[in-house]
CSV table of C-alpha atoms in Angstrom, one decimal:
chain,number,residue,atom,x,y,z
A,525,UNK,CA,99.8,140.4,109.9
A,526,UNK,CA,99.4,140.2,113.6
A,527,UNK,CA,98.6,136.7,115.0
A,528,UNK,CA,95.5,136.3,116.2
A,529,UNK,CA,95.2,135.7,119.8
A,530,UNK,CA,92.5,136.5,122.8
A,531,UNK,CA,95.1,138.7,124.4
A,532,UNK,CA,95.6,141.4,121.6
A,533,UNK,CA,92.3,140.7,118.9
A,534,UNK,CA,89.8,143.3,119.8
A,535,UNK,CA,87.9,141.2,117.1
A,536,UNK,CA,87.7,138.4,119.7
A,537,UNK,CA,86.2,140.2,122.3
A,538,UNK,CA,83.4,141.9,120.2
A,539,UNK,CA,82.6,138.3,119.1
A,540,UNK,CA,82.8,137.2,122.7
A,541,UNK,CA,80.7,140.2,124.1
A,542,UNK,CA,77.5,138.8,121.0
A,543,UNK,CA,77.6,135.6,121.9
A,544,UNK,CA,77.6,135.9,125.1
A,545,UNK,CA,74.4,138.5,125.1
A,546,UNK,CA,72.6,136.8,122.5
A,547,UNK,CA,72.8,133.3,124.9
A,548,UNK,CA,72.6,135.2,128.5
A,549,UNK,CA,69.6,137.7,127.5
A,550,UNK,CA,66.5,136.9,129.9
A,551,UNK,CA,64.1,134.7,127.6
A,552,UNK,CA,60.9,135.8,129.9
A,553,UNK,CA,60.9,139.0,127.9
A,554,UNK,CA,62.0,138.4,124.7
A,555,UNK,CA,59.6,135.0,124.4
A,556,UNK,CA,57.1,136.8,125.9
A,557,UNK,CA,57.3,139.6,123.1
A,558,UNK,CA,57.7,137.4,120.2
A,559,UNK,CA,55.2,135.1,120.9
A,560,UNK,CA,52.7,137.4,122.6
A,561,UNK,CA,50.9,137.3,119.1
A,562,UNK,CA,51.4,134.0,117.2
A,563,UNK,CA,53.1,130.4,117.9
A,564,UNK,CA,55.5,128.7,115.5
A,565,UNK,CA,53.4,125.8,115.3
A,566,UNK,CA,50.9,128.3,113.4
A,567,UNK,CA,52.2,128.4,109.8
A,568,UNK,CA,50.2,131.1,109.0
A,569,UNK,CA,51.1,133.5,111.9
A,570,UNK,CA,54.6,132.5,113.6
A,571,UNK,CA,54.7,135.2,115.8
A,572,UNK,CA,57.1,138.3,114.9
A,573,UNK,CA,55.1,140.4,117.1
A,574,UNK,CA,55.1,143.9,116.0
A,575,UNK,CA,55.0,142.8,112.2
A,576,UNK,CA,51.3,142.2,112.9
A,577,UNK,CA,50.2,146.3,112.8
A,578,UNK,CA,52.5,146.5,109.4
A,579,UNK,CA,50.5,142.9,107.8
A,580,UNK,CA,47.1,144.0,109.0
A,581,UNK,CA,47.7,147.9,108.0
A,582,UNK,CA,48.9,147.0,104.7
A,583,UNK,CA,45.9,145.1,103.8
A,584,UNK,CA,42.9,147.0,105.1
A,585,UNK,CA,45.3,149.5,102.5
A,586,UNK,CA,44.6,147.3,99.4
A,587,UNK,CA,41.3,147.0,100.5
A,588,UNK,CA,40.7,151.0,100.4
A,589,UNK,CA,40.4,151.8,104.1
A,590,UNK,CA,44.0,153.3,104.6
A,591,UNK,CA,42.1,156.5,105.9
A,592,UNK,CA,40.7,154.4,108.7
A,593,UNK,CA,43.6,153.1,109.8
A,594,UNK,CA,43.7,156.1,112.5
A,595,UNK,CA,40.1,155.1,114.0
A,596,UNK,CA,41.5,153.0,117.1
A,597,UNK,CA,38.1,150.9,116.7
A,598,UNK,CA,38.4,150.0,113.2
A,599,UNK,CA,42.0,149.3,114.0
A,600,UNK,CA,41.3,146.7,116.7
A,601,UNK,CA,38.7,145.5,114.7
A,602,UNK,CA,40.5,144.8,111.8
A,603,UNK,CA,43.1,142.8,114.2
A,604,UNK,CA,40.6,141.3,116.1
A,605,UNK,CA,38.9,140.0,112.8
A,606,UNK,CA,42.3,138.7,111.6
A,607,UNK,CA,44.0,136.9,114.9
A,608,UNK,CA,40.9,136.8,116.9
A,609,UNK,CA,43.2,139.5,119.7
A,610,UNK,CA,44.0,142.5,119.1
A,611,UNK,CA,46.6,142.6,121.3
A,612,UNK,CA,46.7,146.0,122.4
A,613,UNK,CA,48.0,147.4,119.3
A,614,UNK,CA,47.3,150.7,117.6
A,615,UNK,CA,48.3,152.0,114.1
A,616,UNK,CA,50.9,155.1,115.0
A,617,UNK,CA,52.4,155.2,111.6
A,618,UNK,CA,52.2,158.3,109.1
A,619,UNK,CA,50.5,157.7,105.8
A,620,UNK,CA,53.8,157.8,103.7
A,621,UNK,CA,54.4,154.7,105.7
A,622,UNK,CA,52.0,153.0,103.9
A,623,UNK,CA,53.5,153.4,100.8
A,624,UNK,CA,56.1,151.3,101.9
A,625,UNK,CA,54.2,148.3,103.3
A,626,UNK,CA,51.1,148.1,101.2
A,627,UNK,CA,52.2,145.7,98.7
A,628,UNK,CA,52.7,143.0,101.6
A,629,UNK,CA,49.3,143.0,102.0
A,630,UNK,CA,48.6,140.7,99.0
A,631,UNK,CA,51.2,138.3,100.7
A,632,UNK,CA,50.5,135.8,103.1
A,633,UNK,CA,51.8,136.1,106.6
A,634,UNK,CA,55.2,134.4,106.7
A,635,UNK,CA,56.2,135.1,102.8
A,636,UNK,CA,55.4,139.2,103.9
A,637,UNK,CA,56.8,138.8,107.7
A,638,UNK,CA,60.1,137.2,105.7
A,639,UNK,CA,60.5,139.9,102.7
A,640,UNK,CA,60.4,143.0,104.8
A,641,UNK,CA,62.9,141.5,107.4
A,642,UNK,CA,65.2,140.4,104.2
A,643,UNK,CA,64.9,143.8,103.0
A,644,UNK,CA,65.7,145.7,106.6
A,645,UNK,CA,68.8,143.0,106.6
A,646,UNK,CA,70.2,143.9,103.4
A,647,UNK,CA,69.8,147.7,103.5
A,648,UNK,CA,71.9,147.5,107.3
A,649,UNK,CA,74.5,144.7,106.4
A,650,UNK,CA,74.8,147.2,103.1
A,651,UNK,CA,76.1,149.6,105.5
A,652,UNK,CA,79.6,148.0,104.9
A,653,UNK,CA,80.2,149.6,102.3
A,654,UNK,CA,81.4,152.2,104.1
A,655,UNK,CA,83.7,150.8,105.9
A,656,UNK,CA,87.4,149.9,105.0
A,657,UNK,CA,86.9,146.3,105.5
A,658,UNK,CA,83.4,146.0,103.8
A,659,UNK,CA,82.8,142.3,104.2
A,660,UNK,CA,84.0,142.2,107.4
A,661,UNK,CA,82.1,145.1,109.0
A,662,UNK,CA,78.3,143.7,107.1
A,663,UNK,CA,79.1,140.2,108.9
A,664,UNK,CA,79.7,142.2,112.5
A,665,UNK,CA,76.5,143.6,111.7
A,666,UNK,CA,74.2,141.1,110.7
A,667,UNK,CA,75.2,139.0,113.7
A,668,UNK,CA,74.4,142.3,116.3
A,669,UNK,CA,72.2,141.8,118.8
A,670,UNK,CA,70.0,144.2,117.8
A,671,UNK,CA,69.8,143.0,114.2
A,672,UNK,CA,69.1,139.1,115.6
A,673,UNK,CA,66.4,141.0,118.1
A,674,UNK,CA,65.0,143.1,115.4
A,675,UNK,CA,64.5,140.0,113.1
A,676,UNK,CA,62.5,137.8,115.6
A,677,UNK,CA,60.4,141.1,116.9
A,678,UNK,CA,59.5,142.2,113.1
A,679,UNK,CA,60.4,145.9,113.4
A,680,UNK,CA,61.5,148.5,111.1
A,681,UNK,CA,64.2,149.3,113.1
A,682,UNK,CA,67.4,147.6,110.2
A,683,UNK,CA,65.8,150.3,108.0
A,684,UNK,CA,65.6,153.1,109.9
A,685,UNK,CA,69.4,152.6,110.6
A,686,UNK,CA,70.4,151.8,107.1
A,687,UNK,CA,68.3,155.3,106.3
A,688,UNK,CA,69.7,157.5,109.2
A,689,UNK,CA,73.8,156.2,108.4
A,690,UNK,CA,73.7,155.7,104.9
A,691,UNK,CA,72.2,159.3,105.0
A,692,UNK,CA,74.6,161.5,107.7
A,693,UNK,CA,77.7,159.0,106.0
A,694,UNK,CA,77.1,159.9,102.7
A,695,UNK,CA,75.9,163.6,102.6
A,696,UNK,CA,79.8,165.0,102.4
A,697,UNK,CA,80.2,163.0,99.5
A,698,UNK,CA,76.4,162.8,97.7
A,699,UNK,CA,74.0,165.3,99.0
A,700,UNK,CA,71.2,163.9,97.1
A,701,UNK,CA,71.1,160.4,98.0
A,702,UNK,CA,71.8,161.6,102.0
A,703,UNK,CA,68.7,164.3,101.3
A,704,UNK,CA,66.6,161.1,99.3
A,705,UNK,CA,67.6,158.5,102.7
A,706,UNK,CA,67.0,161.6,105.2
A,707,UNK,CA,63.6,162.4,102.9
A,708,UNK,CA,62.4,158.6,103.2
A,709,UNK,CA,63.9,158.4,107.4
A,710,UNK,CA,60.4,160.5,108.2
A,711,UNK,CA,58.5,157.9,108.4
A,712,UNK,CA,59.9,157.6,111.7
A,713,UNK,CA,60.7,161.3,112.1
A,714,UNK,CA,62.2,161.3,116.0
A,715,UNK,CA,65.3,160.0,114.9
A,716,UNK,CA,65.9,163.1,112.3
A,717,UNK,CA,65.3,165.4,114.9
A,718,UNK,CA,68.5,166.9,115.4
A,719,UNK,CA,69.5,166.9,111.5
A,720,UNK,CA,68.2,169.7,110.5
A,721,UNK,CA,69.9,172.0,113.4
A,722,UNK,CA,73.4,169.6,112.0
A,723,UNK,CA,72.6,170.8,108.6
A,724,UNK,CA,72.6,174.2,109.2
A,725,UNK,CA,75.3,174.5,111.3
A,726,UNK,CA,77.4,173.0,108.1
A,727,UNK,CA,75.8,174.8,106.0
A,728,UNK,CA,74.8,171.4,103.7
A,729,UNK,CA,72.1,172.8,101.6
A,730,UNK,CA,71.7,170.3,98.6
A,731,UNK,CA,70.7,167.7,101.4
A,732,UNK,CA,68.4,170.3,102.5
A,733,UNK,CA,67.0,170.8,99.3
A,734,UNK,CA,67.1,166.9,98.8
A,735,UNK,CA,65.8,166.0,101.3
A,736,UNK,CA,62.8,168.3,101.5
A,737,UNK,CA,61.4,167.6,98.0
A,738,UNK,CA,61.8,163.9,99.0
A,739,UNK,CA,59.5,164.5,101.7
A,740,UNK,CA,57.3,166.8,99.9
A,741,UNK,CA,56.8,164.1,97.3
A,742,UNK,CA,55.9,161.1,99.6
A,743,UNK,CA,53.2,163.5,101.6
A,744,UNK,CA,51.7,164.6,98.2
A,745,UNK,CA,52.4,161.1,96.5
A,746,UNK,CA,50.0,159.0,100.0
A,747,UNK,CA,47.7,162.3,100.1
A,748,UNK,CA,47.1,161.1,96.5
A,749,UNK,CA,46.4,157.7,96.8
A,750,UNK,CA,45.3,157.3,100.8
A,751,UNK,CA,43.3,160.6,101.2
A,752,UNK,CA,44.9,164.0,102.4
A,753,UNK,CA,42.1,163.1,105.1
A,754,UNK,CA,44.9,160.5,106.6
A,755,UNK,CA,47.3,163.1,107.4
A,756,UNK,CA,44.9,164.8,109.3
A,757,UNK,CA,43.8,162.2,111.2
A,758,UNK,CA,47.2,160.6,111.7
A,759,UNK,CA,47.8,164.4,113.6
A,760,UNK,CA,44.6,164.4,115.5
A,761,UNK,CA,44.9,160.8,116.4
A,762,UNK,CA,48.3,160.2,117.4
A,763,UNK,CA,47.5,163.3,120.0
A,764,UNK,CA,44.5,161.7,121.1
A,765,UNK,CA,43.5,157.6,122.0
A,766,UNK,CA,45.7,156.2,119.3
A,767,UNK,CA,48.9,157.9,121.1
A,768,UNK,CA,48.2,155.8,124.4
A,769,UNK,CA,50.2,153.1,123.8
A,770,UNK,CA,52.7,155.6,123.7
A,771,UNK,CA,52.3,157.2,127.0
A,772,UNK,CA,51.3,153.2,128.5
A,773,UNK,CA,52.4,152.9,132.0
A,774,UNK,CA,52.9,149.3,131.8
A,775,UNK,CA,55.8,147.8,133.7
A,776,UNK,CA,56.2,145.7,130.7
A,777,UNK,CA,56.2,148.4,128.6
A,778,UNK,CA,58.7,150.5,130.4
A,779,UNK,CA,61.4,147.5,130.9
A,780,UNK,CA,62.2,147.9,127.0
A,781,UNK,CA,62.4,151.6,127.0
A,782,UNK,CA,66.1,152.9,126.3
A,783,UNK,CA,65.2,156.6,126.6
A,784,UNK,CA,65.6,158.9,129.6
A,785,UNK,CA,62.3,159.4,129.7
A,786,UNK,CA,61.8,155.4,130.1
A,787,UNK,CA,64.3,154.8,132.7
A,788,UNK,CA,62.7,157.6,134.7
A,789,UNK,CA,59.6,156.1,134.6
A,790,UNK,CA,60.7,152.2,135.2
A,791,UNK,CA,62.7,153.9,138.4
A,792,UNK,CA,59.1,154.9,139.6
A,793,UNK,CA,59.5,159.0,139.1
A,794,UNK,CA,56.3,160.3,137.9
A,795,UNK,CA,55.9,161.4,134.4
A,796,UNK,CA,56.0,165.2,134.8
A,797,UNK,CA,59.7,164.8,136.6
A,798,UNK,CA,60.6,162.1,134.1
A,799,UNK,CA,59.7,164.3,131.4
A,800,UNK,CA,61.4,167.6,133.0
A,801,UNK,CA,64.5,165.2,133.2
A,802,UNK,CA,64.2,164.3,129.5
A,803,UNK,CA,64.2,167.1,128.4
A,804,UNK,CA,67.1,168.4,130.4
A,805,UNK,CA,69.6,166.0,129.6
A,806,UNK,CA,68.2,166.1,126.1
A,807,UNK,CA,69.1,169.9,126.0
A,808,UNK,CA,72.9,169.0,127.3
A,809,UNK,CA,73.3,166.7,124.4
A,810,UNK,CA,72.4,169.5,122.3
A,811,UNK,CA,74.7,171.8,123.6
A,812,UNK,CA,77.6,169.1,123.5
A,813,UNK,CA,76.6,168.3,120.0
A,814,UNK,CA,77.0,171.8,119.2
A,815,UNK,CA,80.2,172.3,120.5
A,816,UNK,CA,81.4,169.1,118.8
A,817,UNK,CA,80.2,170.2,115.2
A,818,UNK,CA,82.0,173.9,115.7
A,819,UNK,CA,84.9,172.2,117.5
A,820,UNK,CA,87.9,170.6,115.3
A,821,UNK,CA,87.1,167.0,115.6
A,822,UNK,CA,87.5,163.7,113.1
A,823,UNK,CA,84.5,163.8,110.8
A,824,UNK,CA,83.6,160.6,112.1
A,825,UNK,CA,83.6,161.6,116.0
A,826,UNK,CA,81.1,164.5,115.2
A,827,UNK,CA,79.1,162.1,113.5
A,828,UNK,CA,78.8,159.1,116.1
A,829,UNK,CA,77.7,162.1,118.8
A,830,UNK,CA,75.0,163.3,116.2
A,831,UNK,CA,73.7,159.5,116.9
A,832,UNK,CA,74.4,159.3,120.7
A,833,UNK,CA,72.7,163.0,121.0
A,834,UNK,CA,69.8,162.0,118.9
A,835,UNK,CA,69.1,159.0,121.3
A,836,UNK,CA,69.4,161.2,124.5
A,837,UNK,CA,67.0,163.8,123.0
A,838,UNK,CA,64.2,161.4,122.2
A,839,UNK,CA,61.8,160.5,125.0
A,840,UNK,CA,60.5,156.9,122.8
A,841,UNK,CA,63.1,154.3,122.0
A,842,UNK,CA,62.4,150.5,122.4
A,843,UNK,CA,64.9,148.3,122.8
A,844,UNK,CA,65.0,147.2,118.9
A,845,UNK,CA,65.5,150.8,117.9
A,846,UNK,CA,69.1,150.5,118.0
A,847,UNK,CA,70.8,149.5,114.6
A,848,UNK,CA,72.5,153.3,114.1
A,849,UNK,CA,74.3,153.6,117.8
A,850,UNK,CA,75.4,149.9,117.0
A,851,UNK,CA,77.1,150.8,113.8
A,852,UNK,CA,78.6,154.1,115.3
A,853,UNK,CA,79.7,151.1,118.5
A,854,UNK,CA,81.4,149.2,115.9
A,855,UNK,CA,82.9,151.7,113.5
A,856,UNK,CA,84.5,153.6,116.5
A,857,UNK,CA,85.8,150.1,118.5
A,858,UNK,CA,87.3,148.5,115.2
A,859,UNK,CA,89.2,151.4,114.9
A,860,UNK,CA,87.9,152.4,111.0
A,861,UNK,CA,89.3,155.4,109.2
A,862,UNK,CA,90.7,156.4,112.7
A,863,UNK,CA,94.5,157.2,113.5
A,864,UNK,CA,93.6,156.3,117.4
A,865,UNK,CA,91.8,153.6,118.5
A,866,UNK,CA,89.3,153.6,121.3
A,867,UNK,CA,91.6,152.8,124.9
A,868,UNK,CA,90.7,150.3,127.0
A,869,UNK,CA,87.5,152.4,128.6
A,870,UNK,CA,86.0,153.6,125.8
A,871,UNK,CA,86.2,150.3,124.6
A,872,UNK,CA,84.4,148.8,127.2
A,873,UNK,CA,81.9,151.5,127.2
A,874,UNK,CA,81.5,150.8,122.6
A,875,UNK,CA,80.8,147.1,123.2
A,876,UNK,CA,78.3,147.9,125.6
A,877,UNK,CA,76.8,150.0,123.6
A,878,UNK,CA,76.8,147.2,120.6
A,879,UNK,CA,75.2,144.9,122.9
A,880,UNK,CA,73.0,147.6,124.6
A,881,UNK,CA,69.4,145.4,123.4
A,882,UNK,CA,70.1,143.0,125.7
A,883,UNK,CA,72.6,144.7,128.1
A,884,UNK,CA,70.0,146.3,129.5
A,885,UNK,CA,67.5,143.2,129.9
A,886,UNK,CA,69.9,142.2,132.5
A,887,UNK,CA,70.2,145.2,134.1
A,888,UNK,CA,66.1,145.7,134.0
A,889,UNK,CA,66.1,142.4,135.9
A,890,UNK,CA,68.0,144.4,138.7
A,891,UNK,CA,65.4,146.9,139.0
A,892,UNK,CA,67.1,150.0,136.7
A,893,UNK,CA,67.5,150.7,132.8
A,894,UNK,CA,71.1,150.8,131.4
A,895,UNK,CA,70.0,152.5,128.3
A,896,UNK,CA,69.9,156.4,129.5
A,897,UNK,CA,73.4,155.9,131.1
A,898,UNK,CA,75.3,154.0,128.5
A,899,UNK,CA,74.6,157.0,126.0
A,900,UNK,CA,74.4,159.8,128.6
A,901,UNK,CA,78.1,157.9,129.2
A,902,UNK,CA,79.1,157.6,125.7
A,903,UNK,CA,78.1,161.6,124.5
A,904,UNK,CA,80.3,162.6,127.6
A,905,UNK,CA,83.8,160.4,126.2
A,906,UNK,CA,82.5,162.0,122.4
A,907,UNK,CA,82.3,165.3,123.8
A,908,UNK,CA,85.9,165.2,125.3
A,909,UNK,CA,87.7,162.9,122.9
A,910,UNK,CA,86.4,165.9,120.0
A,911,UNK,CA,88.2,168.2,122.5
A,912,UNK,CA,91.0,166.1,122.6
A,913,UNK,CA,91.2,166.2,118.4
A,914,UNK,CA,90.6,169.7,118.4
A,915,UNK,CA,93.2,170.3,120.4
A,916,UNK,CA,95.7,168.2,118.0
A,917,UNK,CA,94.0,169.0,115.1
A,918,UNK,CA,97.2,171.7,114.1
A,919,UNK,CA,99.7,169.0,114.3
A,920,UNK,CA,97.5,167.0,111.9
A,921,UNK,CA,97.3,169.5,109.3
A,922,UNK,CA,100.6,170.1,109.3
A,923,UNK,CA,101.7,166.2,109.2
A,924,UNK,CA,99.6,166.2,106.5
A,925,UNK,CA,101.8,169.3,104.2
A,926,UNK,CA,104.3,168.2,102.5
A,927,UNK,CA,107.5,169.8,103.1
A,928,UNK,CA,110.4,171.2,101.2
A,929,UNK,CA,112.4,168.3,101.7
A,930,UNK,CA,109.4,165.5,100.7
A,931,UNK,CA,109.2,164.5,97.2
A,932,UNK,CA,105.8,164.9,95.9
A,933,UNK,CA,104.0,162.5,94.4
A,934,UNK,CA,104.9,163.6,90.8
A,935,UNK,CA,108.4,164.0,91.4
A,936,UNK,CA,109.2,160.9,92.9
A,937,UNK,CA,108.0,159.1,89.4
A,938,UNK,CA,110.5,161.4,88.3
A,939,UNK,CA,113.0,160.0,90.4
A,940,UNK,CA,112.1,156.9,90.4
A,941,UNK,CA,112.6,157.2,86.4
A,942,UNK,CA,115.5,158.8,86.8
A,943,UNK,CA,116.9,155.5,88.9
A,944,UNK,CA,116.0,153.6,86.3
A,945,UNK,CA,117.5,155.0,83.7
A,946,UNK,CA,121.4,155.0,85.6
């Protein structure tokens, strides 16, 4: 085994590149989001921020008033009546949502706040599984930045990932579970939007099929319980006043944006040439993606620009929302299941992406958002390392033949019998 030194350990430097974000992000923003709607000298509401809209959602749920939840008045008033604030929030969920949360309404605060981080924590550090080195790769990932950020902030954003990787990992080898993780993933729906175009193009129609009757189940199964009326006012709604906090303005708001979109905006463009620009480098990403999935590539390289395209298509990403481009960052820089390791570059360019969360706090505090480029950066080395593999792809088919002059596996026990008996 090699020795273990800072010179040749790429191990080292992924463990230098955490701690070093995790102690040099820009408190201002983080403390300011964390405690913007609690204080840990209140037992009862330690901040958490976001997990507030999930707490209060799911019990105005128990109490029958899950069809309100779209009403931006009842929705403040429901906060307002719980924390006195109600801190600008708005319920943007869909229904089926609900059917995750609702039980952590008969909780109190910190006892829910804790089980449904515990349960995002497990379902991503789970994601090691997949990995050659399984313990190894679930520790790298429960000490990410984005996993410690995602904790403190409340989000859903450790499920989401564990749903989007488990799912486009695992649909070569079970269709149904992928189609069951891609089924449940809707419930934040703009990170599946390129999966059905990738499922077509393969050709994957058990995770189709999967994954539609999963979908079809939890829409009948919340119409059921919450009102079909929800769905229609979740559409209506999130159209209308309850999608503003979407399309705030905010300075504030726009410094933790990741998307194109977001950095456009921050950079002071207006939103009709931020959104243009959105959607044209979104339509690039496409068309690499596209080329990648019909190219020859490693499974694994078609699969890490199916993440880095989906985050350059999607105009709304916050800076928590990044647990799947993390896994891809880690996968590809450890080297897993790969005959190549990343070079020196794209090895800079994976840990950045690993540490993106707070990369990009530092770079906000210099007036620009690293987010768009690090991905716009990170499709374009994809895009020509699949070229790359496509273009070697022959001489890996035919190391893997065995020739006339290789035993095969069966005849070297034969041999190896043979030995024995002389």
């Amino acid at each position: 085994m090699p020795r273990f030194t800072i010179l040749n350990d790429r191990r080292f430097w992924l463990f230098f590149a955490f701690a070093l974000t995790l102690l040099g992000f820009p408190r201002g923003i983080l403390l300011d989001w964390i405690y913007r709607t609690g204080s840990l000298a209140d037992l009862n509401h330690p901040g958490g921020a976001d997990f507030v809209t999930f707490w209060v959602a799911a019990k105005a749920t128990l109490s029958g008033h899950a069809g309100n939840l779209y009403e931006p008045s009842f929705f403040s008033q429901a906060m307002v009546d719980q924390f006195e604030e109600d801190f600008d929030m708005r319920w943007l969920y869909s229904p089926h949502f609900l059917l995750l949360i609702f039980p952590l309404g008969a909780l109190p605060y910190s006892v829910a706040y804790t089980a449904f981080q515990a349960i995002g924590l497990v379902a991503f550090a789970s994601l090691g599984i997949l990995a050659p080195r399984r313990c190894e790769m679930s520790l790298w990932l429960v000490f990410a930045p984005t996993t410690i950020l995602c904790l403190l902030v409340g989000q859903t954003a450790l499920l989401v990932g564990a749903l989007f990787i488990g799912a486009i990992f695992l649909w070569g080898r079970k269709p149904i579970l992928a189609g069951v993780f891609l089924g449940v993933l809707t419930i934040k729906p703009q990170f599946g939007v390129l999966i059905p175009l990738v499922l077509l193009i393969e050709r994957r129609w058990l995770v189709i099929a999967s994954a539609t009757m999963t979908t079809c189940a939890l829409v009948a199964l919340s119409g059921l319980i919450f009102g079909f009326g929800s769905w229609r006012d979740f559409i209506l709604n999130i159209t209308g006043p309850q999608g503003d906090v979407l399309r705030a303005n905010a300075k504030t708001f726009l410094e933790i944006q990741m998307s194109v979109y977001g950095g456009m905006r921050l950079a002071g463009f207006e939103p009709y040439t931020a959104m243009l620009t959105q959607i044209g480098v979104g339509s690039a990403a496409i068309i690499a993606l596209i080329s990648t999935l019909r190219s020859s590539a490693r499974r694994y390289t078609k699969l890490a620009m199916l993440v880095t395209s989906t985050y350059l298509c999607v105009p709304y990403i916050l800076f928590y929302d990044l647990a799947a481009p993390t896994f891809i960052a880690i996968w590809l820089y450890l080297g897993h299941d790969l005959e190549k390791r990343a070079g020196f570059a794209l090895s800079i360019l994976l840990v950045l992406m690993a540490t993106l969360s707070f990369v990009n706090g530092v770079t906000v505090a210099m007036g620009f958002s690293a987010g768009p480029w690090v991905f716009a950066a990170l499709a374009t080395a994809l895009f020509f390392r699949a070229r790359e593999e496509s273009v070697h792809a022959p001489e890996r088919q035919r190391s893997h033949r065995p020739d006339k002059t290789t035993p095969r596996a069966g005849d070297r026990a034969v041999l190896a019998n043979g030995s024995a008996a002389s």
